mmCIF file of C-alpha atoms and ligand atoms in Angstrom:
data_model
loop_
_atom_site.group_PDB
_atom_site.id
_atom_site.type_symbol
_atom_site.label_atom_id
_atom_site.label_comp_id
_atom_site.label_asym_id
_atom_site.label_seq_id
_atom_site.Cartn_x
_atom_site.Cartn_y
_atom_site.Cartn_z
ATOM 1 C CA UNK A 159 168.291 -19.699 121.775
ATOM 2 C CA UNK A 160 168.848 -16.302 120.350
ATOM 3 C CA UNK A 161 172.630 -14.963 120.374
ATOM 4 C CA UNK A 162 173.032 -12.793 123.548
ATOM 5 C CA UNK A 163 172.702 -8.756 122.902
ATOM 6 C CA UNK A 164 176.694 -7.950 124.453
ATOM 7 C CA UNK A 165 179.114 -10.907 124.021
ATOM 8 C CA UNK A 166 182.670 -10.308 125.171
ATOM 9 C CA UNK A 167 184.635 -13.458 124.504
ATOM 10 C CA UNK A 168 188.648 -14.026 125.952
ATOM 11 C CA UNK A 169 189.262 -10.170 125.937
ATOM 12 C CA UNK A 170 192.734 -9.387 126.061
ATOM 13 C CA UNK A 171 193.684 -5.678 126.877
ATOM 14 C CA UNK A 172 197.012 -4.878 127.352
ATOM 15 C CA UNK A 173 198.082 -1.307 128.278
ATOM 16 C CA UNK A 174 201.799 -0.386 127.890
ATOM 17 C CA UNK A 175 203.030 2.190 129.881
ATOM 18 C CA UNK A 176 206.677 3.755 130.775
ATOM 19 C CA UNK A 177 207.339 4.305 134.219
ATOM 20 C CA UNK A 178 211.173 5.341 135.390
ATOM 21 C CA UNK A 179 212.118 4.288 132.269
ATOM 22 C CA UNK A 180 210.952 0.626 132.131
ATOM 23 C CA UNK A 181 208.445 -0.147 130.174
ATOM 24 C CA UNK A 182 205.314 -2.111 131.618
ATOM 25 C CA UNK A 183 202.489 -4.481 129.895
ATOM 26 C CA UNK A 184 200.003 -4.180 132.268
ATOM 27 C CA UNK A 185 197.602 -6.642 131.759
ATOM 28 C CA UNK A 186 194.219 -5.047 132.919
ATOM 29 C CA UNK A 187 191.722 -8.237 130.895
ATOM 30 C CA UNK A 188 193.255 -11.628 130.415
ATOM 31 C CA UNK A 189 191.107 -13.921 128.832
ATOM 32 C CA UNK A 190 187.733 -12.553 130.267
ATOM 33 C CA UNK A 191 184.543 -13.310 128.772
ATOM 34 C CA UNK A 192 180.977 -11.911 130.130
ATOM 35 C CA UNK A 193 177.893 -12.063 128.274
ATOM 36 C CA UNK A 194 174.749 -9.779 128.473
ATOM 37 C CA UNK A 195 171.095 -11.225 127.205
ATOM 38 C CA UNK A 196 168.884 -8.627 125.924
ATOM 39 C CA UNK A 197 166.756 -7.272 128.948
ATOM 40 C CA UNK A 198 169.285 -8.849 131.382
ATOM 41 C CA UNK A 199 171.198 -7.083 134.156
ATOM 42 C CA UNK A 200 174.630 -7.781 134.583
ATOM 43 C CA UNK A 201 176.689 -7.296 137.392
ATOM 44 C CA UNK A 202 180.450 -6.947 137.496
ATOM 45 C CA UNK A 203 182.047 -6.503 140.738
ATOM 46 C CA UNK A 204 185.835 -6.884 141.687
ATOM 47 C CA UNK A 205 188.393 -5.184 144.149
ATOM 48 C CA UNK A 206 189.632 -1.606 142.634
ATOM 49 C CA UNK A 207 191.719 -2.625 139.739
ATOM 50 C CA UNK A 208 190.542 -5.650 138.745
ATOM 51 C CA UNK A 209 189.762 -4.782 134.811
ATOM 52 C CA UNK A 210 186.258 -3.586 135.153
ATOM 53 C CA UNK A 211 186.291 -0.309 133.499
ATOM 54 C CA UNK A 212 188.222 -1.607 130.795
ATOM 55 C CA UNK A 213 186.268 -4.415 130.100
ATOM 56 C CA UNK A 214 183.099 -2.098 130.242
ATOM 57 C CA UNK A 215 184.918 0.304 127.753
ATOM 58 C CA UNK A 216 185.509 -2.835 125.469
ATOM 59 C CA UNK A 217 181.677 -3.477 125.572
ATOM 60 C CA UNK A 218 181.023 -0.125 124.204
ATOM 61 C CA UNK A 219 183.734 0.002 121.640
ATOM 62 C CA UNK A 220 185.589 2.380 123.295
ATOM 63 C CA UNK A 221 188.638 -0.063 124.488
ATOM 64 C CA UNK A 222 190.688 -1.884 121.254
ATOM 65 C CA UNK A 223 191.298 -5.475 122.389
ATOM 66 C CA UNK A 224 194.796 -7.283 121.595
ATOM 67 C CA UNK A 225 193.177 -10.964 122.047
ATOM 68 C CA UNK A 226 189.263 -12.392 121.820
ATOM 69 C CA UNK A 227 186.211 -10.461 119.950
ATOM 70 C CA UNK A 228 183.184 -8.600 121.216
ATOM 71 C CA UNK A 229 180.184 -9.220 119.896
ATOM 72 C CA UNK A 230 177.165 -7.082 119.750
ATOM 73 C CA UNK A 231 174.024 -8.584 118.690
ATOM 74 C CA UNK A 232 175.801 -11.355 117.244
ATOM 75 C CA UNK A 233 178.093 -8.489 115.314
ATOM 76 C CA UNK A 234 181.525 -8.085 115.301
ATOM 77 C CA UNK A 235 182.210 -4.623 117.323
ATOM 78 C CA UNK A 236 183.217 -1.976 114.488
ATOM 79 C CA UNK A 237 186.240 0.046 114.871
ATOM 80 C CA UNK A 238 186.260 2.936 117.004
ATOM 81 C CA UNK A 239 184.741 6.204 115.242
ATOM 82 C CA UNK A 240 184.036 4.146 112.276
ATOM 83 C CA UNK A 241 180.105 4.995 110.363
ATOM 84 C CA UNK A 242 178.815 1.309 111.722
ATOM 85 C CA UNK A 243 180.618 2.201 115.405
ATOM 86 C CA UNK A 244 178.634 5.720 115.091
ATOM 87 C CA UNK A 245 175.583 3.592 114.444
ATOM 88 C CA UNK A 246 175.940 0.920 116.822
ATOM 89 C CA UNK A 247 176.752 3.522 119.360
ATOM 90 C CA UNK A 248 172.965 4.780 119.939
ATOM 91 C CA UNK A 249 172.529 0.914 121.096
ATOM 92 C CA UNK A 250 175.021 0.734 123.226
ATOM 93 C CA UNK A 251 175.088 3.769 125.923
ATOM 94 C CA UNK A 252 177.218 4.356 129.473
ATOM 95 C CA UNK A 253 177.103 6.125 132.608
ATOM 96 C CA UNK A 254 179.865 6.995 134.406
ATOM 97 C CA UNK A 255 180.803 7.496 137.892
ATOM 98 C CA UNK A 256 180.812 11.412 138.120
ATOM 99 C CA UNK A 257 177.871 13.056 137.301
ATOM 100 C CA UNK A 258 179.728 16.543 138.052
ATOM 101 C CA UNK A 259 182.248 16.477 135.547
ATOM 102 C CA UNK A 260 179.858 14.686 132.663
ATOM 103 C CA UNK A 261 177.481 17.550 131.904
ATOM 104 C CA UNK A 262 178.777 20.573 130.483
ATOM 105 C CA UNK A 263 178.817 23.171 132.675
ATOM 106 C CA UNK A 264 177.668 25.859 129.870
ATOM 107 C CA UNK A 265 174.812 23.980 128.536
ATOM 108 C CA UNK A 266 171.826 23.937 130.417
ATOM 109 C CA UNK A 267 169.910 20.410 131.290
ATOM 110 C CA UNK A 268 167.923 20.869 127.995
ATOM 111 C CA UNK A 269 170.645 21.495 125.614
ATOM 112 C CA UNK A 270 172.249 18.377 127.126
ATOM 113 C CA UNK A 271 169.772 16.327 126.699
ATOM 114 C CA UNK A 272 168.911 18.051 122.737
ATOM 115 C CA UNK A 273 172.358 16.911 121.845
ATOM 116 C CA UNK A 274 172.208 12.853 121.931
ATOM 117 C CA UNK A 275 168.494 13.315 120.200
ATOM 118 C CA UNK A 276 171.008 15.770 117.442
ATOM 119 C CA UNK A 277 173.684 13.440 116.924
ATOM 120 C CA UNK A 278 171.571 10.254 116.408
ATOM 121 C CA UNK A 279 168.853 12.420 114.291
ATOM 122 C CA UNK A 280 166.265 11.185 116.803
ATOM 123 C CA UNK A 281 162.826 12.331 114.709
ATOM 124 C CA UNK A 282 161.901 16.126 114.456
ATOM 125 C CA UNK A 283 163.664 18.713 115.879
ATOM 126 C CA UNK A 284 160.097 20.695 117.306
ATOM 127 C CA UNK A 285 159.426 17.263 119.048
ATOM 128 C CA UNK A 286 162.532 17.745 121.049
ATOM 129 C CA UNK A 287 160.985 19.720 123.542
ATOM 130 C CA UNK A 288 158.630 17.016 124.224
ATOM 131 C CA UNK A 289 161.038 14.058 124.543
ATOM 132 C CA UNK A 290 163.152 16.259 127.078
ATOM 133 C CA UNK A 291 160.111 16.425 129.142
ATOM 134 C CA UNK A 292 158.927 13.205 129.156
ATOM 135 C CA UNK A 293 163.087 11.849 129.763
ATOM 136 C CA UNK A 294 163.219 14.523 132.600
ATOM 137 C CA UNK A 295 159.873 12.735 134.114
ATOM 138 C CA UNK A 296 161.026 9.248 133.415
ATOM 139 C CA UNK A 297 164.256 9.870 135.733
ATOM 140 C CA UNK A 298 161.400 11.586 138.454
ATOM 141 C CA UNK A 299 162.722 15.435 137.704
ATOM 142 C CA UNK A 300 160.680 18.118 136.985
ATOM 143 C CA UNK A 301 160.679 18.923 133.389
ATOM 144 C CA UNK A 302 161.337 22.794 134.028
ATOM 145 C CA UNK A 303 164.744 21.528 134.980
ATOM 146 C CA UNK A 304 165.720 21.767 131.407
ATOM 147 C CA UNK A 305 166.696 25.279 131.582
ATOM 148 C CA UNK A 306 168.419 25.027 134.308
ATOM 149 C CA UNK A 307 172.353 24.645 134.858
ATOM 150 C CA UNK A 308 174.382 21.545 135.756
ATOM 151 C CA UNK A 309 176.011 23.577 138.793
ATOM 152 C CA UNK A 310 172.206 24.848 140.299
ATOM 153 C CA UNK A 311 171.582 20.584 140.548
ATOM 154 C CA UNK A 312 172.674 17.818 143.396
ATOM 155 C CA UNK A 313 175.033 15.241 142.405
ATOM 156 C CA UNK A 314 171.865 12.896 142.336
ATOM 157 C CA UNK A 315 169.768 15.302 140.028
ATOM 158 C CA UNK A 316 172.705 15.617 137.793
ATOM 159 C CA UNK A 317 173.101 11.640 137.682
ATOM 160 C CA UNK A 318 169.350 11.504 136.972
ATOM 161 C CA UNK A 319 170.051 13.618 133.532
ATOM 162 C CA UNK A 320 172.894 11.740 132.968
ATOM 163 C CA UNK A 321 170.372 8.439 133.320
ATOM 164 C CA UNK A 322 168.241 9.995 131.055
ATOM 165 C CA UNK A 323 170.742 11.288 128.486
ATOM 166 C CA UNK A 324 171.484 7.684 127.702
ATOM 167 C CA UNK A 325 167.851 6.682 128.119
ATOM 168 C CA UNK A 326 167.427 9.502 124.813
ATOM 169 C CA UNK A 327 168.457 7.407 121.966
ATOM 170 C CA UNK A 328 166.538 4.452 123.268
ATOM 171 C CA UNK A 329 169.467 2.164 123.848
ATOM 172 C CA UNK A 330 169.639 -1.876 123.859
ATOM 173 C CA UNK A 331 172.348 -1.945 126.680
ATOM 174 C CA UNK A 332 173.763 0.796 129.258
ATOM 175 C CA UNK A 333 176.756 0.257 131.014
ATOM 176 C CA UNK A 334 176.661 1.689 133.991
ATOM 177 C CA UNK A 335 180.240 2.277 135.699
ATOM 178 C CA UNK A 336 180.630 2.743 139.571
ATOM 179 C CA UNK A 337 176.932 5.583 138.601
ATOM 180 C CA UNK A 338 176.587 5.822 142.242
ATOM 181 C CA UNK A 339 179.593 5.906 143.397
ATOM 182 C CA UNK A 340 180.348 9.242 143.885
ATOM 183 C CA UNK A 341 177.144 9.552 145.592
ATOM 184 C CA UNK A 342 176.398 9.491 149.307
ATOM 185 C CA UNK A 343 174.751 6.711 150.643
ATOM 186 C CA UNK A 344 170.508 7.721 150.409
ATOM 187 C CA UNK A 345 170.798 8.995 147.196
ATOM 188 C CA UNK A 346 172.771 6.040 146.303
ATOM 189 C CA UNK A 347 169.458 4.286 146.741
ATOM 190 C CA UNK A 348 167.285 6.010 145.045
ATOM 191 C CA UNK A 349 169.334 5.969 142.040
ATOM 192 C CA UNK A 350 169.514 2.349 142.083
ATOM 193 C CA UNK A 351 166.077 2.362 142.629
ATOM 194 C CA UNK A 352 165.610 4.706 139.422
ATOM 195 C CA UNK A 353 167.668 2.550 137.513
ATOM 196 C CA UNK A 354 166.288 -0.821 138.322
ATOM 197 C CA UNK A 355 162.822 0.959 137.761
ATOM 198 C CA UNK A 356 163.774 2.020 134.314
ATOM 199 C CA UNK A 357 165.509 -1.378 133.399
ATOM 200 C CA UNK A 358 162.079 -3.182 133.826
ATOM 201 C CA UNK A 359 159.575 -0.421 132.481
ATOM 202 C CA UNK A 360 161.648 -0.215 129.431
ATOM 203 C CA UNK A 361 163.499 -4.024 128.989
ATOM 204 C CA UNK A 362 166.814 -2.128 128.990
ATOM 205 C CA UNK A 363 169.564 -4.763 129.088
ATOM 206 C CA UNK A 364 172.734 -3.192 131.905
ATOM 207 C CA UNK A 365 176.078 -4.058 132.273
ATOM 208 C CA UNK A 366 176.153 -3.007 136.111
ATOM 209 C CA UNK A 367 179.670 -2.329 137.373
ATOM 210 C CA UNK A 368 180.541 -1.411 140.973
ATOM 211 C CA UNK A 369 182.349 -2.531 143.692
ATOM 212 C CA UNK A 370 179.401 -2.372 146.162
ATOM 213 C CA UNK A 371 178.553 -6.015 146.032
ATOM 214 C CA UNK A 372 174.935 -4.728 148.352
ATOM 215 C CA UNK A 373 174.101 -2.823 145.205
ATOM 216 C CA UNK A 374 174.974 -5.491 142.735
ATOM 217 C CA UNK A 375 172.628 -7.868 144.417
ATOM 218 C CA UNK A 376 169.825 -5.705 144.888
ATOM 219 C CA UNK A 377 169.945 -5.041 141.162
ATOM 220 C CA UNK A 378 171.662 -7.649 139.182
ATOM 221 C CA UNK A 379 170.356 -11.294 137.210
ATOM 222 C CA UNK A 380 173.918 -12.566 136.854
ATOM 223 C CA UNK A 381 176.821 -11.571 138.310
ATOM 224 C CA UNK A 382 180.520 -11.751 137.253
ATOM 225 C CA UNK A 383 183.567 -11.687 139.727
ATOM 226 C CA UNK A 384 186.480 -10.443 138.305
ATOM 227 C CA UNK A 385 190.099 -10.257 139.718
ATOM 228 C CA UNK A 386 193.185 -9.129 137.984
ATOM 229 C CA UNK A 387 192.031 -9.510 134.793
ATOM 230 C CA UNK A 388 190.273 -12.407 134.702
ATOM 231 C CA UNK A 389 186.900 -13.546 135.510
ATOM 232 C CA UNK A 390 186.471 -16.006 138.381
ATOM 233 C CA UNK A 391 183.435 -16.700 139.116
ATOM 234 C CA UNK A 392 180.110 -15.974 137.635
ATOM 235 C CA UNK A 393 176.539 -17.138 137.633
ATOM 236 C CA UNK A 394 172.967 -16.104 138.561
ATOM 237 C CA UNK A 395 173.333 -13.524 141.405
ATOM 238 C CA UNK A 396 171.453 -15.315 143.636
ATOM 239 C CA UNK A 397 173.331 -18.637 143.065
ATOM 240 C CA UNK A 398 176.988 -16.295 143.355
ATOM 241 C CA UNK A 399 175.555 -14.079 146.516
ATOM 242 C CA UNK A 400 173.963 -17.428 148.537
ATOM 243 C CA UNK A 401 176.501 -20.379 147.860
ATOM 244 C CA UNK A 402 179.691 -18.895 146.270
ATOM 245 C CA UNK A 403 182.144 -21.103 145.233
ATOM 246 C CA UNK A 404 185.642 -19.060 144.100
ATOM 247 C CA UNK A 405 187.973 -18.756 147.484
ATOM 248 C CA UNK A 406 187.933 -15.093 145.461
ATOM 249 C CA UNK A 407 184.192 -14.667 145.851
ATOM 250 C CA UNK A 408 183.639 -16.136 149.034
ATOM 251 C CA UNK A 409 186.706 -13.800 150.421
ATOM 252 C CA UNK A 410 185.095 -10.869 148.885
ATOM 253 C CA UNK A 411 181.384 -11.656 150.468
ATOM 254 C CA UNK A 412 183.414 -12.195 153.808
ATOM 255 C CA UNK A 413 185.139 -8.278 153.507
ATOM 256 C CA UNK A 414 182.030 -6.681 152.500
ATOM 257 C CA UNK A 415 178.940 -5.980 154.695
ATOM 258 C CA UNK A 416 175.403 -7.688 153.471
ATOM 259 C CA UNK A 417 172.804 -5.822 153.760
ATOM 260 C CA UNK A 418 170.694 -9.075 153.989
ATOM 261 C CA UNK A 419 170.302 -10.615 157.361
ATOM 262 C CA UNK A 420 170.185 -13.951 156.619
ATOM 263 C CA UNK A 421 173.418 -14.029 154.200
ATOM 264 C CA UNK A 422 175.158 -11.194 156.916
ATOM 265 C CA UNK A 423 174.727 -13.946 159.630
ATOM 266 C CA UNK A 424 175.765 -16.945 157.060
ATOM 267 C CA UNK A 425 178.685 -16.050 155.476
ATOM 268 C CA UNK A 426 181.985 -16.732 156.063
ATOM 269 C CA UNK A 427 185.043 -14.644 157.595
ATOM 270 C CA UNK A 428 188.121 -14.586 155.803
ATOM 271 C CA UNK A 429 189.560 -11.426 155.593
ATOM 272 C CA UNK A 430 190.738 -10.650 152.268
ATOM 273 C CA UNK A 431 194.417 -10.188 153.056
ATOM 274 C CA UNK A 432 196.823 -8.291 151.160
ATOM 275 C CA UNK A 433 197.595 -5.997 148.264
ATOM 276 C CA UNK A 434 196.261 -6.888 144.019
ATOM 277 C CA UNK A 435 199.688 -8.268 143.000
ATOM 278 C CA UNK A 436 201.194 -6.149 140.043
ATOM 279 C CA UNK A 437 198.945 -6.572 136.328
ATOM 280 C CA UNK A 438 202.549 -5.666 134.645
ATOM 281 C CA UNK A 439 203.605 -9.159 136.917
ATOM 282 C CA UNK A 440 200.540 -10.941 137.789
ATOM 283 C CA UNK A 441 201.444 -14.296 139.481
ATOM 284 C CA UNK A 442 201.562 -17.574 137.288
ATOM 285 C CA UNK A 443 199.158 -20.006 137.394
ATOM 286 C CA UNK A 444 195.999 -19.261 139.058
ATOM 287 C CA UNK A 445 196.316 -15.058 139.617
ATOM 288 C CA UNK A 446 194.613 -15.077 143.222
ATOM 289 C CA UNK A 447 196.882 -17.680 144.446
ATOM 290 C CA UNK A 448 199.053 -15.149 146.382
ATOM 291 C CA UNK A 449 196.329 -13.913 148.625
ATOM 292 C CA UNK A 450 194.038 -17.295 148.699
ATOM 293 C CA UNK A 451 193.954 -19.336 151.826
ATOM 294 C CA UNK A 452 193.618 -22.587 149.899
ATOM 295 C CA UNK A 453 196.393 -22.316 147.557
ATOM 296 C CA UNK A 454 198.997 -25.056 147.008
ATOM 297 C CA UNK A 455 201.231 -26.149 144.660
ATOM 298 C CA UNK A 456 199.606 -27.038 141.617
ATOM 299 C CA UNK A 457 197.664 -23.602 142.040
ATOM 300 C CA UNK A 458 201.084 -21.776 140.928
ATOM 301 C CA UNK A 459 201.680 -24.654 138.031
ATOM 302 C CA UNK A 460 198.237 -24.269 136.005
ATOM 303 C CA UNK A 461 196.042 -21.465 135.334
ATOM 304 C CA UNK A 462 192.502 -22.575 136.428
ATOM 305 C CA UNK A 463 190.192 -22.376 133.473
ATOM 306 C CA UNK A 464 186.433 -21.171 134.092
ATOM 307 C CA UNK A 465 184.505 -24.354 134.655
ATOM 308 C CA UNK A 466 180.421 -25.297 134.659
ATOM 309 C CA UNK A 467 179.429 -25.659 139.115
ATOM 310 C CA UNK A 468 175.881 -26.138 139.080
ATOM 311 C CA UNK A 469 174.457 -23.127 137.249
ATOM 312 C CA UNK A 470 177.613 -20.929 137.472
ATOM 313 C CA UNK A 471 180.873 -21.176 136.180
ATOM 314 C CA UNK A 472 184.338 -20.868 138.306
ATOM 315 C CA UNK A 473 187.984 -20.484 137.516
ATOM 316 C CA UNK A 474 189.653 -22.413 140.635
ATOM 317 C CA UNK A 475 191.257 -26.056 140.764
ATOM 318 C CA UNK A 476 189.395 -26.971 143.783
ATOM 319 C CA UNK A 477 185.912 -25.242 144.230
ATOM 320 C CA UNK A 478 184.652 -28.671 144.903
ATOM 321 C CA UNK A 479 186.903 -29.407 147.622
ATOM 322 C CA UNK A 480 186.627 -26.329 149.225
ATOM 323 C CA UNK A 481 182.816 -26.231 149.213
ATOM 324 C CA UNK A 482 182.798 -29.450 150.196
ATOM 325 C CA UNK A 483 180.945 -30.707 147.468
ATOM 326 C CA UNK A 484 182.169 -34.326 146.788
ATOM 327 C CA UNK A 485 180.502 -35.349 143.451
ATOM 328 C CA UNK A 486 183.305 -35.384 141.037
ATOM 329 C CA UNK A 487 181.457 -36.121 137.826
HETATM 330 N N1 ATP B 649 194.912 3.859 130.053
HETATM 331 C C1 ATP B 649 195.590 3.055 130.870
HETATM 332 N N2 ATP B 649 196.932 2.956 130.794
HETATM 333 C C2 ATP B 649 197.628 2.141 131.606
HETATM 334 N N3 ATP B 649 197.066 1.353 132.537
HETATM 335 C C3 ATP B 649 195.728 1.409 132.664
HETATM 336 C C4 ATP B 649 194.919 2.260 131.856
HETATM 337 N N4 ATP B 649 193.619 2.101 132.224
HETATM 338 C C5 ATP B 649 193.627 1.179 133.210
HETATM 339 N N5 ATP B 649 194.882 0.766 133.479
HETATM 340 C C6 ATP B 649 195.271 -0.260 134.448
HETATM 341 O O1 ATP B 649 194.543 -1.431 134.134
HETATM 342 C C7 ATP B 649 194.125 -2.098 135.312
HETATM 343 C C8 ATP B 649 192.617 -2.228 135.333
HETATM 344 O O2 ATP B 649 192.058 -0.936 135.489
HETATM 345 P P1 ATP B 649 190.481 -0.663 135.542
HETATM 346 O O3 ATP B 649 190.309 0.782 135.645
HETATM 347 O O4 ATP B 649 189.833 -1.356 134.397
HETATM 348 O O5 ATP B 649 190.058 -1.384 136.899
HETATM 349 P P2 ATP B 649 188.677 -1.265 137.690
HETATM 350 O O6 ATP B 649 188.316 -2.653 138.091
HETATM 351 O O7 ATP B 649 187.686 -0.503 136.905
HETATM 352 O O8 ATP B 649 189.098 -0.462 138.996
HETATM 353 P P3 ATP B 649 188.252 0.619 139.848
HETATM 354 O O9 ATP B 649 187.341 -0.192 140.745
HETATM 355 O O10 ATP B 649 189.291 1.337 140.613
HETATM 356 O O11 ATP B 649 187.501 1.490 138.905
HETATM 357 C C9 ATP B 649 194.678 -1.279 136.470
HETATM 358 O O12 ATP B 649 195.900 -1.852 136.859
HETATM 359 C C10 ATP B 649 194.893 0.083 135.866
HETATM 360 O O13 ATP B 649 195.919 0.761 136.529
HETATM 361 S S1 SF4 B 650 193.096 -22.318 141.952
HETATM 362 FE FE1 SF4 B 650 194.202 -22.453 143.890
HETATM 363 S S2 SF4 B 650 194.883 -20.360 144.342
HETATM 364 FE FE2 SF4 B 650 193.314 -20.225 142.767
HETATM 365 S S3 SF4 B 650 191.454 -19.859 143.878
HETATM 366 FE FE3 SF4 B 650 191.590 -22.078 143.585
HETATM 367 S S4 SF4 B 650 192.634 -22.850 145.406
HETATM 368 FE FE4 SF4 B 650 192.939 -20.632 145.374
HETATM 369 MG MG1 MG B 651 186.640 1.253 137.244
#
């Protein structure tokens, strides 16, 4: 088996902050790991914050981590700004949520898009003009676009450069944060439809984070379920959307609308009560134990470690129990 293309393994990220004069460790990734084969979509999902973000900046290099490694292509992660992080970089590529504030508002769409080919000396300077094209065609805009302005496009359009900005430097992995989030709902669609598209024309690999668990399994191979720092549950999508096993997971399918039938008129209804405790004070033991309608004792005594249940893995003391499934071997 080849090494996967992103390997995070037992990220720690600790952010220290001052608030009223107390200082804070907020733990925002405790222990995660989430791997990403080459060609493979990803899909992270979790309650606002749950670590996400920072766990997708750690991917990219652009989060230090305090515990745990992150490997890329079976590499060590360089530092931050370092020449091998500069090259790396080109591989590695993200989207973020706003499309409005991450295009220059003074450059048009072609000077945009010149600038990754620049930076990462991406063959001739006269073939520029060319690639722009064709990347303005590959995300379905027309390629006269290019000398237009950011503020003459839609928020879709200007997610479609931003799609095809990263596509520029031909990247092994994008990681693609909340990208449609700031969308509204059709155009949502169609950029997941875009993306998807792109993933399997070009054998992209994504790390596909959002909270719109719809979304994540129209799109995603495997799926990870983090909450407060730590990953739960995570597995084949279809395996984590159809039968999940975390009281996390199967809480979060029961909040969230399905856009399939069949799972809409199968799944369970627990509400997913309460507030994410405090990451400067998460709760010992297992971390959803304060809103999780199976907890007991034991759940506060030992921190549940992420386990092999059937081809997924989950972090709770009594999946089995819970999903009634009595082999115990
Ligand atoms: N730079 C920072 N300094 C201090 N705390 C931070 C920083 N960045 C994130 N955090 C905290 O770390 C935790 C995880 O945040 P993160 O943004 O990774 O969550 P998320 O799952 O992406 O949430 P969302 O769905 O809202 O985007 C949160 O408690 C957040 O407040
Ligand atoms: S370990 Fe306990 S608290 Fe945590 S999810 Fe399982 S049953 Fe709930
Ligand atoms: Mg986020």
């Amino acid at each position: 088996m080849n090494a996967p293309l992103l390997d995070v393994r037992d990220a720690e990220i600790v952010f220290t902050a001052r608030r009223g004069g107390v200082t804070r460790h907020i733990q925002a990734v405790s222990g995660a790991s989430i791997s990403v084969a080459r060609g493979q979509t990803v899909g992270l999902v979790g309650e606002s914050g749950s670590g996400k973000s920072t766990l997708g900046a750690a991917a990219i290099g652009l989060q230090a981590l305090d515990g745990g490694e992150v490997l890329f292509d079976g590499t060590p992660m360089p530092a931050e700004g370092s020449p091998a992080w500069r090259t790396l970089r080109r591989r590695v590529q993200v989207i973020f949520q706003d499309p409005f504030s991450a295009l220059n508002p003074r450059q048009t769409i072609g000077q945009s898009l010149a600038e990754p080919l620049r930076l990462h000396s991406m063959g001739p300077r006269r073939s520029w003009p060319d690639r722009i094209a064709e990347l303005l065609e590959l995300v379905g805009l027309n390629p006269e676009m290019a000398r237009q302005y950011p503020g003459t496009l839609s928020g879709g359009q200007r997610q479609r450069v931003c799609i095809a900005r990263a596509l520029a430097v031909e990247p092994d992995l994008i990681v693609c944060d909340e990208i449609t989030s700031a969308l509204d709902v059709s155009t949502q669609a169609q950029i997941v439809a875009l993306i998807a598209d792109i993933q399997k024309r070009m054998g992209v690999a994504l790390l596909f984070i959002s909270h719109d668990l719809g979304l994540v399994r129209a799109i995603a191979d495997r799926t990870a379920v983090m909450y407060l720092g730590r990953i739960m549950e995570a597995g084949p999508a279809g395996e984590v959307f159809e039968t999940p096993r975390h009281p996390y997971t199967r809480a979060l399918l029961g909040a969230a609308p399905i856009p399939d039938p069949v799972l809409e008129a199968r799944r369970e209804r627990i509400p997913l009560r309460g507030e994410i405790p405090d990451p400067a004070d998460p709760p010992s033991g297992c971390r959803f134990r304060t809103r999780c309608p199976h907890a007991r004792e034991e759940c506060a005594k030992r921190t549940p470690l992420p386990e092999p249940a059937g081809g997924a893995i989950v972090a709770c003391h009594f999946w089995r129990e819970i999903t009634g499934t009595e082999d115990r071997s």
